[in-house]
PDB file of C-alpha atoms in Angstrom:
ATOM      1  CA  UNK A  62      84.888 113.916 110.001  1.00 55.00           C
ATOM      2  CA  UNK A  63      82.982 110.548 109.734  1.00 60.00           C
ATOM      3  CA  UNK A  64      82.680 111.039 106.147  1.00 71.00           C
ATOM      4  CA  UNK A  65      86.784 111.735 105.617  1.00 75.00           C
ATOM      5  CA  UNK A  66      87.121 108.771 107.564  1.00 75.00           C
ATOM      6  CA  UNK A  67      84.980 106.244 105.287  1.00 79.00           C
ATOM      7  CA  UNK A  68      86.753 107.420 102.623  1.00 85.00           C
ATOM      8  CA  UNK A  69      90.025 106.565 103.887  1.00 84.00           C
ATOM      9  CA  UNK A  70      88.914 102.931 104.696  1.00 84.00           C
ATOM     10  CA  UNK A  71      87.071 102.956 101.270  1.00 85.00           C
ATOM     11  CA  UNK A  72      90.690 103.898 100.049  1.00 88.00           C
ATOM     12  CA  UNK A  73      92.847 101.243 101.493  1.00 91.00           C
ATOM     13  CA  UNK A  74      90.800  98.840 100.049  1.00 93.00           C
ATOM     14  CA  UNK A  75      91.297 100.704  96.299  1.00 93.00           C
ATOM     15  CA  UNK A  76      95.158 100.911  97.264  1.00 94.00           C
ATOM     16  CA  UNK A  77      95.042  96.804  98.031  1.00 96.00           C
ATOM     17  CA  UNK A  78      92.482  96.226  95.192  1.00 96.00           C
ATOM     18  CA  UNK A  79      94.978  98.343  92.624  1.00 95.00           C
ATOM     19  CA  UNK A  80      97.908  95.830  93.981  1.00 96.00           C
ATOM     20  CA  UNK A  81      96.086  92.852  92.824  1.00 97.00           C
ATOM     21  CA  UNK A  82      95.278  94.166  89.672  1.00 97.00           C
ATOM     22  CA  UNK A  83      99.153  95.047  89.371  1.00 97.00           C
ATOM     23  CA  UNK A  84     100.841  91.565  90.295  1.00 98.00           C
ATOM     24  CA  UNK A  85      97.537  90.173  87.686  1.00 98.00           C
ATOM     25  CA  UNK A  86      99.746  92.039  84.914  1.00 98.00           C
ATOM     26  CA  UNK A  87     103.208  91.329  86.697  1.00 98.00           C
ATOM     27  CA  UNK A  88     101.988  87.699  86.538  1.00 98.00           C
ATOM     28  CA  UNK A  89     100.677  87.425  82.958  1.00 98.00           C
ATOM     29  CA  UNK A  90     103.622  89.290  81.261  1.00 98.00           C
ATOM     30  CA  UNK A  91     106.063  87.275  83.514  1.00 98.00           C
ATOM     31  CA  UNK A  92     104.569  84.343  81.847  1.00 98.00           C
ATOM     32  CA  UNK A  93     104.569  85.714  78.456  1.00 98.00           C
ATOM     33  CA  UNK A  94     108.315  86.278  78.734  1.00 98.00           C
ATOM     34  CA  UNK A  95     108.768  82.734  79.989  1.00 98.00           C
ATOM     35  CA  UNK A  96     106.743  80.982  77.233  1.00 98.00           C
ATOM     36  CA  UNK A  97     107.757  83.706  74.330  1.00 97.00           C
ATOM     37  CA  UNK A  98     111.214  83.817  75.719  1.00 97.00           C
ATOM     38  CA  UNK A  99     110.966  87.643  75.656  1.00 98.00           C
ATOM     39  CA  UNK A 100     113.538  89.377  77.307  1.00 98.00           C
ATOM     40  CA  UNK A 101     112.204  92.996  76.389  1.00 98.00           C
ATOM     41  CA  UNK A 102     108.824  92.027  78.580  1.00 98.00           C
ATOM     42  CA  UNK A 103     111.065  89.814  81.031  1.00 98.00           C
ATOM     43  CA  UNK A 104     112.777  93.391  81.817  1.00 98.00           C
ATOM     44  CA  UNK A 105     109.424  95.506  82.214  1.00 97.00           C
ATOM     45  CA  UNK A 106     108.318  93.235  84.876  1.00 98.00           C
ATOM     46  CA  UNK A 107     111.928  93.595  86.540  1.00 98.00           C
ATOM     47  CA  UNK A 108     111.668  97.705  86.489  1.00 96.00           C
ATOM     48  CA  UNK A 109     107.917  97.792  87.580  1.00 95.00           C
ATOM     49  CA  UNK A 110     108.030  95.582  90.971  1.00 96.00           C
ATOM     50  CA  UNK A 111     109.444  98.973  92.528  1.00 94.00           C
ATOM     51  CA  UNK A 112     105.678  99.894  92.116  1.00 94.00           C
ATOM     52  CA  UNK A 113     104.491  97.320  93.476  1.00 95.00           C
ATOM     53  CA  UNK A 114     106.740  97.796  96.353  1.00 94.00           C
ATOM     54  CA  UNK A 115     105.705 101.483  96.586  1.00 94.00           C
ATOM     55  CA  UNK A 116     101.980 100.527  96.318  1.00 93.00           C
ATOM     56  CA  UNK A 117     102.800  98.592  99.687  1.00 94.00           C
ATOM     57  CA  UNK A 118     104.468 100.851 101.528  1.00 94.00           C
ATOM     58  CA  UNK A 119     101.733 103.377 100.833  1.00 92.00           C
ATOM     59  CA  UNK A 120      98.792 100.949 101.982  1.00 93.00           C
ATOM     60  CA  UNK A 121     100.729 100.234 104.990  1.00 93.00           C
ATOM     61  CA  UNK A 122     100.935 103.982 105.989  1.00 92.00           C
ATOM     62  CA  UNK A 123      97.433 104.338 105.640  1.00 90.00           C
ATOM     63  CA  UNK A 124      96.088 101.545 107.338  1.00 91.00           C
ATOM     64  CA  UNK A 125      98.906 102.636 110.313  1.00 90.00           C
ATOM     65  CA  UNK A 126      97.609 106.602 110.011  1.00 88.00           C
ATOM     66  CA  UNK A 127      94.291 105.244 110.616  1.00 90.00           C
ATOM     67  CA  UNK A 128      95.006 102.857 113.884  1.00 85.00           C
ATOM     68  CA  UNK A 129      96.990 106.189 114.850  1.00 83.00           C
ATOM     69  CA  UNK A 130      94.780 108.769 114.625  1.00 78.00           C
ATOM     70  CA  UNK A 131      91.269 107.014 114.385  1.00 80.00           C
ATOM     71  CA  UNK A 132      91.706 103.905 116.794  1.00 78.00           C
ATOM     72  CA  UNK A 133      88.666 101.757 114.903  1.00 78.00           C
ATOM     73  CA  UNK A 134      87.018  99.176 116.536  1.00 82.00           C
ATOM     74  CA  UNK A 135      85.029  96.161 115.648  1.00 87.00           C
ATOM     75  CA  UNK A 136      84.945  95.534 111.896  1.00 88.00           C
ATOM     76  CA  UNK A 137      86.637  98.964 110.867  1.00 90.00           C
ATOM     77  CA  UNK A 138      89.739  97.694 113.288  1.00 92.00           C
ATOM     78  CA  UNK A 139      89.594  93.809 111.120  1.00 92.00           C
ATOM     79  CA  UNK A 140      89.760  95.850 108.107  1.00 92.00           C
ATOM     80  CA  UNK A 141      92.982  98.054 109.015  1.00 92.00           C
ATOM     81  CA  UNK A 142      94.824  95.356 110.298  1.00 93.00           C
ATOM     82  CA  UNK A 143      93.710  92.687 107.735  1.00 94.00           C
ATOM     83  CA  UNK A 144      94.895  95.470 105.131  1.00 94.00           C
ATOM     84  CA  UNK A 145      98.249  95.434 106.272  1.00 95.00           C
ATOM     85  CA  UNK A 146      98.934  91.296 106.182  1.00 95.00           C
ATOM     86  CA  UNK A 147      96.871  91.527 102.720  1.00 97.00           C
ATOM     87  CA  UNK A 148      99.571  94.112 101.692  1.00 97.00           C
ATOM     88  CA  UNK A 149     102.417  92.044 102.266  1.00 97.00           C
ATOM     89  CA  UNK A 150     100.717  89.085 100.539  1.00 97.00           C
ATOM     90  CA  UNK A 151     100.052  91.183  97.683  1.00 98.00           C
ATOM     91  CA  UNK A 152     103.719  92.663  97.315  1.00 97.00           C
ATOM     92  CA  UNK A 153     104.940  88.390  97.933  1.00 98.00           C
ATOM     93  CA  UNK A 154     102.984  87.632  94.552  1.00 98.00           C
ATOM     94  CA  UNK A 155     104.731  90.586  92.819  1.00 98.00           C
ATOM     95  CA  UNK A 156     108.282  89.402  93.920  1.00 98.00           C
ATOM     96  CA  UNK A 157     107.187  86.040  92.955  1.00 98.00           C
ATOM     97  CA  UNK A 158     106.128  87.212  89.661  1.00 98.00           C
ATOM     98  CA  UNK A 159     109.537  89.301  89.384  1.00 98.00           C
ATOM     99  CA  UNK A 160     111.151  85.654  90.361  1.00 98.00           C
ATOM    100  CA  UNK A 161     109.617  83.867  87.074  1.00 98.00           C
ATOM    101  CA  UNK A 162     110.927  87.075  84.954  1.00 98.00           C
ATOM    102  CA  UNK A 163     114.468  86.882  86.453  1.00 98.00           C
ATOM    103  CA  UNK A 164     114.460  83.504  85.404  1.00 98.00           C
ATOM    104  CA  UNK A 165     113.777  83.833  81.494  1.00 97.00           C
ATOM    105  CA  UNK A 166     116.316  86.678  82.102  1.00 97.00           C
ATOM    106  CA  UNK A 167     118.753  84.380  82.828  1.00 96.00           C
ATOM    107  CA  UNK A 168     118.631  81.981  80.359  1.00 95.00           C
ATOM    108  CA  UNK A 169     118.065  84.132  77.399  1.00 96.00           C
ATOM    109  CA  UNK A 170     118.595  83.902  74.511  1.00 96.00           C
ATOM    110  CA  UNK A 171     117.544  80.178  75.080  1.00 96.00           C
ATOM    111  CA  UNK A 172     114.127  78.877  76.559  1.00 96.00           C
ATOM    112  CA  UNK A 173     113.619  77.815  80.413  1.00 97.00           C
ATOM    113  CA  UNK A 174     110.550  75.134  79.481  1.00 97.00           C
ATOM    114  CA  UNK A 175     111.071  72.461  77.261  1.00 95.00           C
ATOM    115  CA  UNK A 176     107.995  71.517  75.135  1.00 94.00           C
ATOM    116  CA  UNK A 177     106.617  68.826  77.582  1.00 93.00           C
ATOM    117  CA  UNK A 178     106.027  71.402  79.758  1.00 96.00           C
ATOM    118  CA  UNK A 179     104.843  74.965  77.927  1.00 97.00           C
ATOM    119  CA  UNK A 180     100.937  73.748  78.032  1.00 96.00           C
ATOM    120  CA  UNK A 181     101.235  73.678  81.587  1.00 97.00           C
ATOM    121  CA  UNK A 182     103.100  76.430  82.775  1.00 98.00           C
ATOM    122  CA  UNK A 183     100.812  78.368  80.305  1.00 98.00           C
ATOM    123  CA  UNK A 184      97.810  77.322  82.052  1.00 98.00           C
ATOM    124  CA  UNK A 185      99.332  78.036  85.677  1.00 98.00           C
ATOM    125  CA  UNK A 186     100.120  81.618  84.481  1.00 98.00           C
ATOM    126  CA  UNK A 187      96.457  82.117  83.578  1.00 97.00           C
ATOM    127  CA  UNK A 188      95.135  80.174  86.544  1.00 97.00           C
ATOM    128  CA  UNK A 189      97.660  82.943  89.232  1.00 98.00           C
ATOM    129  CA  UNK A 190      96.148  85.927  86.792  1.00 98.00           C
ATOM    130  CA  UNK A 191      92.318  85.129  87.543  1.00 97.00           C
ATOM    131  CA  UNK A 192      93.374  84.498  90.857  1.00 98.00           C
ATOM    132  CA  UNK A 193      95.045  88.316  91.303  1.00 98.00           C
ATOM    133  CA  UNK A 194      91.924  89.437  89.652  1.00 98.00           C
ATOM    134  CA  UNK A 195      89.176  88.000  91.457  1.00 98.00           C
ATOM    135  CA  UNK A 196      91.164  88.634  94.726  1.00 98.00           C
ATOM    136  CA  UNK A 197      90.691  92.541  93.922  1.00 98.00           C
ATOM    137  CA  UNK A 198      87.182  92.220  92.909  1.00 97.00           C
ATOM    138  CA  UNK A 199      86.759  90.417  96.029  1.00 97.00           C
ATOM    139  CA  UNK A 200      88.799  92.924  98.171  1.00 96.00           C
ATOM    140  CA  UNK A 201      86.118  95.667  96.145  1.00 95.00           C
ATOM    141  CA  UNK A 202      82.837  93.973  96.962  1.00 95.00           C
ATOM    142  CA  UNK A 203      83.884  91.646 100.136  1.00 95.00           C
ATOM    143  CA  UNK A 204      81.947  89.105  98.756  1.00 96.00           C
ATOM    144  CA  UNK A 205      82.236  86.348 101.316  1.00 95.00           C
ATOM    145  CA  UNK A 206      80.873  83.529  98.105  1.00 94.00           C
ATOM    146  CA  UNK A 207      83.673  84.722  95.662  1.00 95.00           C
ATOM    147  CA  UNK A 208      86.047  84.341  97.955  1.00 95.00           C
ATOM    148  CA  UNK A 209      85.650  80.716  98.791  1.00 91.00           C
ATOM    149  CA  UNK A 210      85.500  80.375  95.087  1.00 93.00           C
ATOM    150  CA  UNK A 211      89.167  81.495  95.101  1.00 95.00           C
ATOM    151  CA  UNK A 212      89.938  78.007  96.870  1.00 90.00           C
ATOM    152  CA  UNK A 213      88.662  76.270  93.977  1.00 89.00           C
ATOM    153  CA  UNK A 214      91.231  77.989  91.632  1.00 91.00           C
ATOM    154  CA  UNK A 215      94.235  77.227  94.040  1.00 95.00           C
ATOM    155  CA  UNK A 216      93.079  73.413  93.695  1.00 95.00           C
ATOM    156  CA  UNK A 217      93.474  73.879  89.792  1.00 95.00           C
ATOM    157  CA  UNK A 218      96.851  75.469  90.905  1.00 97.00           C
ATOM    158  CA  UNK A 219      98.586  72.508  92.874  1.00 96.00           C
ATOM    159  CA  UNK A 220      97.241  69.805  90.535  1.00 96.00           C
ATOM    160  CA  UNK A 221      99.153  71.779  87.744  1.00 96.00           C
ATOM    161  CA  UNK A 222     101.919  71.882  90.651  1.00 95.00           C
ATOM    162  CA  UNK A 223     101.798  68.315  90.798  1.00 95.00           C
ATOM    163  CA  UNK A 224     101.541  67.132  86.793  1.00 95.00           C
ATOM    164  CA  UNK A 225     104.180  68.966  86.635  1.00 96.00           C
ATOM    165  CA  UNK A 226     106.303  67.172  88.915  1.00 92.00           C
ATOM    166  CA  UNK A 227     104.928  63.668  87.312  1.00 94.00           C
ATOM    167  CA  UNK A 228     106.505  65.213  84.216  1.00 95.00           C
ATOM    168  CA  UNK A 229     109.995  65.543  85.610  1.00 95.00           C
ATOM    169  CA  UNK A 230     110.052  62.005  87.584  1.00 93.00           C
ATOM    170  CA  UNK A 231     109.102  60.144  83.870  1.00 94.00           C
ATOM    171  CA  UNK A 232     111.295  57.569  82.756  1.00 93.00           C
ATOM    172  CA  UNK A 233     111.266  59.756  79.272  1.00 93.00           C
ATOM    173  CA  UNK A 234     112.775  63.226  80.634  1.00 94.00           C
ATOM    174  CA  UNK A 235     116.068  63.541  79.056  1.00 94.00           C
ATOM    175  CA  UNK A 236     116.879  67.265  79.813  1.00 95.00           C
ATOM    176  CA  UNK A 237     119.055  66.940  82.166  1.00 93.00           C
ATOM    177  CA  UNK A 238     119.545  68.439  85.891  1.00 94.00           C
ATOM    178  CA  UNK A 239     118.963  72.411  84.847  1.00 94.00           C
ATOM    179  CA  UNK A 240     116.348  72.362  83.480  1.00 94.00           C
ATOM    180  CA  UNK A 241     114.786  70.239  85.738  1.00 96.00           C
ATOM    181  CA  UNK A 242     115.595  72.499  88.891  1.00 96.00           C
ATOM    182  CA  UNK A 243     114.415  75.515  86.594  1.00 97.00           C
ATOM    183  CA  UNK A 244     111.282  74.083  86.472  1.00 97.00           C
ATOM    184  CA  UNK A 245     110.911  72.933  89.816  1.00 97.00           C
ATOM    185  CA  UNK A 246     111.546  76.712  91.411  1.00 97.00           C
ATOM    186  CA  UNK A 247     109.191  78.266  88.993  1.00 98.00           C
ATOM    187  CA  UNK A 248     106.331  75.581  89.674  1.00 97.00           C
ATOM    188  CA  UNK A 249     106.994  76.698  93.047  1.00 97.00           C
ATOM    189  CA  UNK A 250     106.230  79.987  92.441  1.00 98.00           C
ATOM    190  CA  UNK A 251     103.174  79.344  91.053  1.00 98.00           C
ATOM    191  CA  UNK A 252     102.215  77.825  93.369  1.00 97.00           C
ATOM    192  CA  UNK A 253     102.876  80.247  96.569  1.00 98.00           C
ATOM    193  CA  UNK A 254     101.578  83.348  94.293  1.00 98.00           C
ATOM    194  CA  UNK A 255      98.162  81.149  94.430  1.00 98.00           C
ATOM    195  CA  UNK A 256      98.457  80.658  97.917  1.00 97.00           C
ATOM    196  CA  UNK A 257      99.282  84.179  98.771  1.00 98.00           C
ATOM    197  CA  UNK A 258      96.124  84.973  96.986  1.00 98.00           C
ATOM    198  CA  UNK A 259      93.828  82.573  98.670  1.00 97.00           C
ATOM    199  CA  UNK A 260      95.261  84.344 102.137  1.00 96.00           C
ATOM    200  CA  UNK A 261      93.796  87.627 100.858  1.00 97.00           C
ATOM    201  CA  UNK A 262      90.285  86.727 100.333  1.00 96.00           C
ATOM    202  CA  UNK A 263      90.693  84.978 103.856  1.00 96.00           C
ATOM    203  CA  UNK A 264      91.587  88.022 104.991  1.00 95.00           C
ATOM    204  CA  UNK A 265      88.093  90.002 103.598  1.00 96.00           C
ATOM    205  CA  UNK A 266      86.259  86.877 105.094  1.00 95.00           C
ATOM    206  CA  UNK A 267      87.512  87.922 108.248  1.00 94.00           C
ATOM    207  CA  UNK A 268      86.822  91.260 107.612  1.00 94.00           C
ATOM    208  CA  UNK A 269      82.716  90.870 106.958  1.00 94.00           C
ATOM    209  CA  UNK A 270      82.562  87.787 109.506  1.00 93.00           C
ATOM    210  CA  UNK A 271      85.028  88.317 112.157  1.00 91.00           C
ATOM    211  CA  UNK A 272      86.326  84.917 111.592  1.00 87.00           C
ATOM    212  CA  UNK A 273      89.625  83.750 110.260  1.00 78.00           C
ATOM    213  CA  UNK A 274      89.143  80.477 108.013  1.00 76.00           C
ATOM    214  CA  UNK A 275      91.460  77.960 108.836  1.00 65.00           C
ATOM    215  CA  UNK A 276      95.606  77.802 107.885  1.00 53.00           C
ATOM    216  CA  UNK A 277      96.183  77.604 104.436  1.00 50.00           C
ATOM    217  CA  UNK A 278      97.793  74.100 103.627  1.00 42.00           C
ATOM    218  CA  UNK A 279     101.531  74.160 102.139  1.00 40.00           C
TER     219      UNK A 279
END
């Protein structure tokens, strides 16, 4: 019986660690459609965040079979319940990489980013994709080191966030209000898909230390 247990624990981490590697893709093909202005690619991502949402739904009946029947204590009990707020962070990322999708949905045929802005949101889309990435790899190994490296990255993140933002407030923009809020939301997402992975290697810190690193700045 202990041995079906560990292998349940062993696979809610591969459900949350599968997640991650789902919202990576989500994330990168999201931002292909935006930059290639791609609507075939913009639609995938659309159709597959059902997944994503499944792949939730059936880490969070795991983790709640296991407080049900198994009632774990000490760092088995930190990893059942951290599972379930690392879920919902994980299925937040997909919806916010379904959000950048929607948008180059919406303005197809014609592009969301004007040129001043491609290299960036480029870079921010590859930036949230290592992120995804390393948060399953750390999910994997609970590697307490490559976690904090994770806050690193989400620095890269908001000082794309905020060249961005110097971008729009420049004498020179003369695209007008649209695009301008376009680019605003989707910076935005960026952003909070970082952030959402920085909570989920908090999470496996808590998990191997039994201490919660402090509130994620927003």
């Amino acid at each position: 019986m202990r041995d079906v247990y560990q292998e349940q624990l062993a696979g809610l981490s591969d459900v949350l660690a599968g997640m991650c590697l789902q919202v990576a893709t989500a994330m990168e093909q999201a931002t292909r459609a935006l930059l290639e202005v791609d609507l075939q690619v913009a639609e995938q991502v659309i159709a597959e965040d059902l997944r994503i949402d499944d792949l939730r739904a059936d880490a969070e009946e795991k983790a709640f079979g296991l407080l049900l029947l198994q009632a774990p204590v000490a760092t088995d009990l930190r990893v059942v319940t951290s599972a379930i707020h690392s879920a919902g962070d994980i299925e937040r990322m997909g919806d916010l990489a379904l959000h950048v999708a929607q948008t180059a949905r919406r303005r197809h045929p014609h592009p969301v980013l004007p040129a001043e802005v491609t290299g960036y949101f480029a870079e921010m889309g590859s930036t949230g994709t290592a992120l995804a990435r390393k948060a399953a790899e750390v999910i994997r190994t609970r590697d307490v080191d490559m976690a904090s490296t994770l806050e690193a990255d989400d620095d890269t993140m908001d000082d794309l966030h905020r060249h961005i933002f110097s971008v729009l407030l420049a004498p020179s923009w003369a695209h007008g209000v649209r695009p301008a809020v376009d680019i605003t939301l989707l910076a935005r997402f960026y952003e909070r898909y970082a952030d959402h992975a920085v909570s989920v290697a908090r999470r496996v810190v808590y998990v191997v230390t039994g201490r919660m690193p402090g509130p994620l700045a927003v």
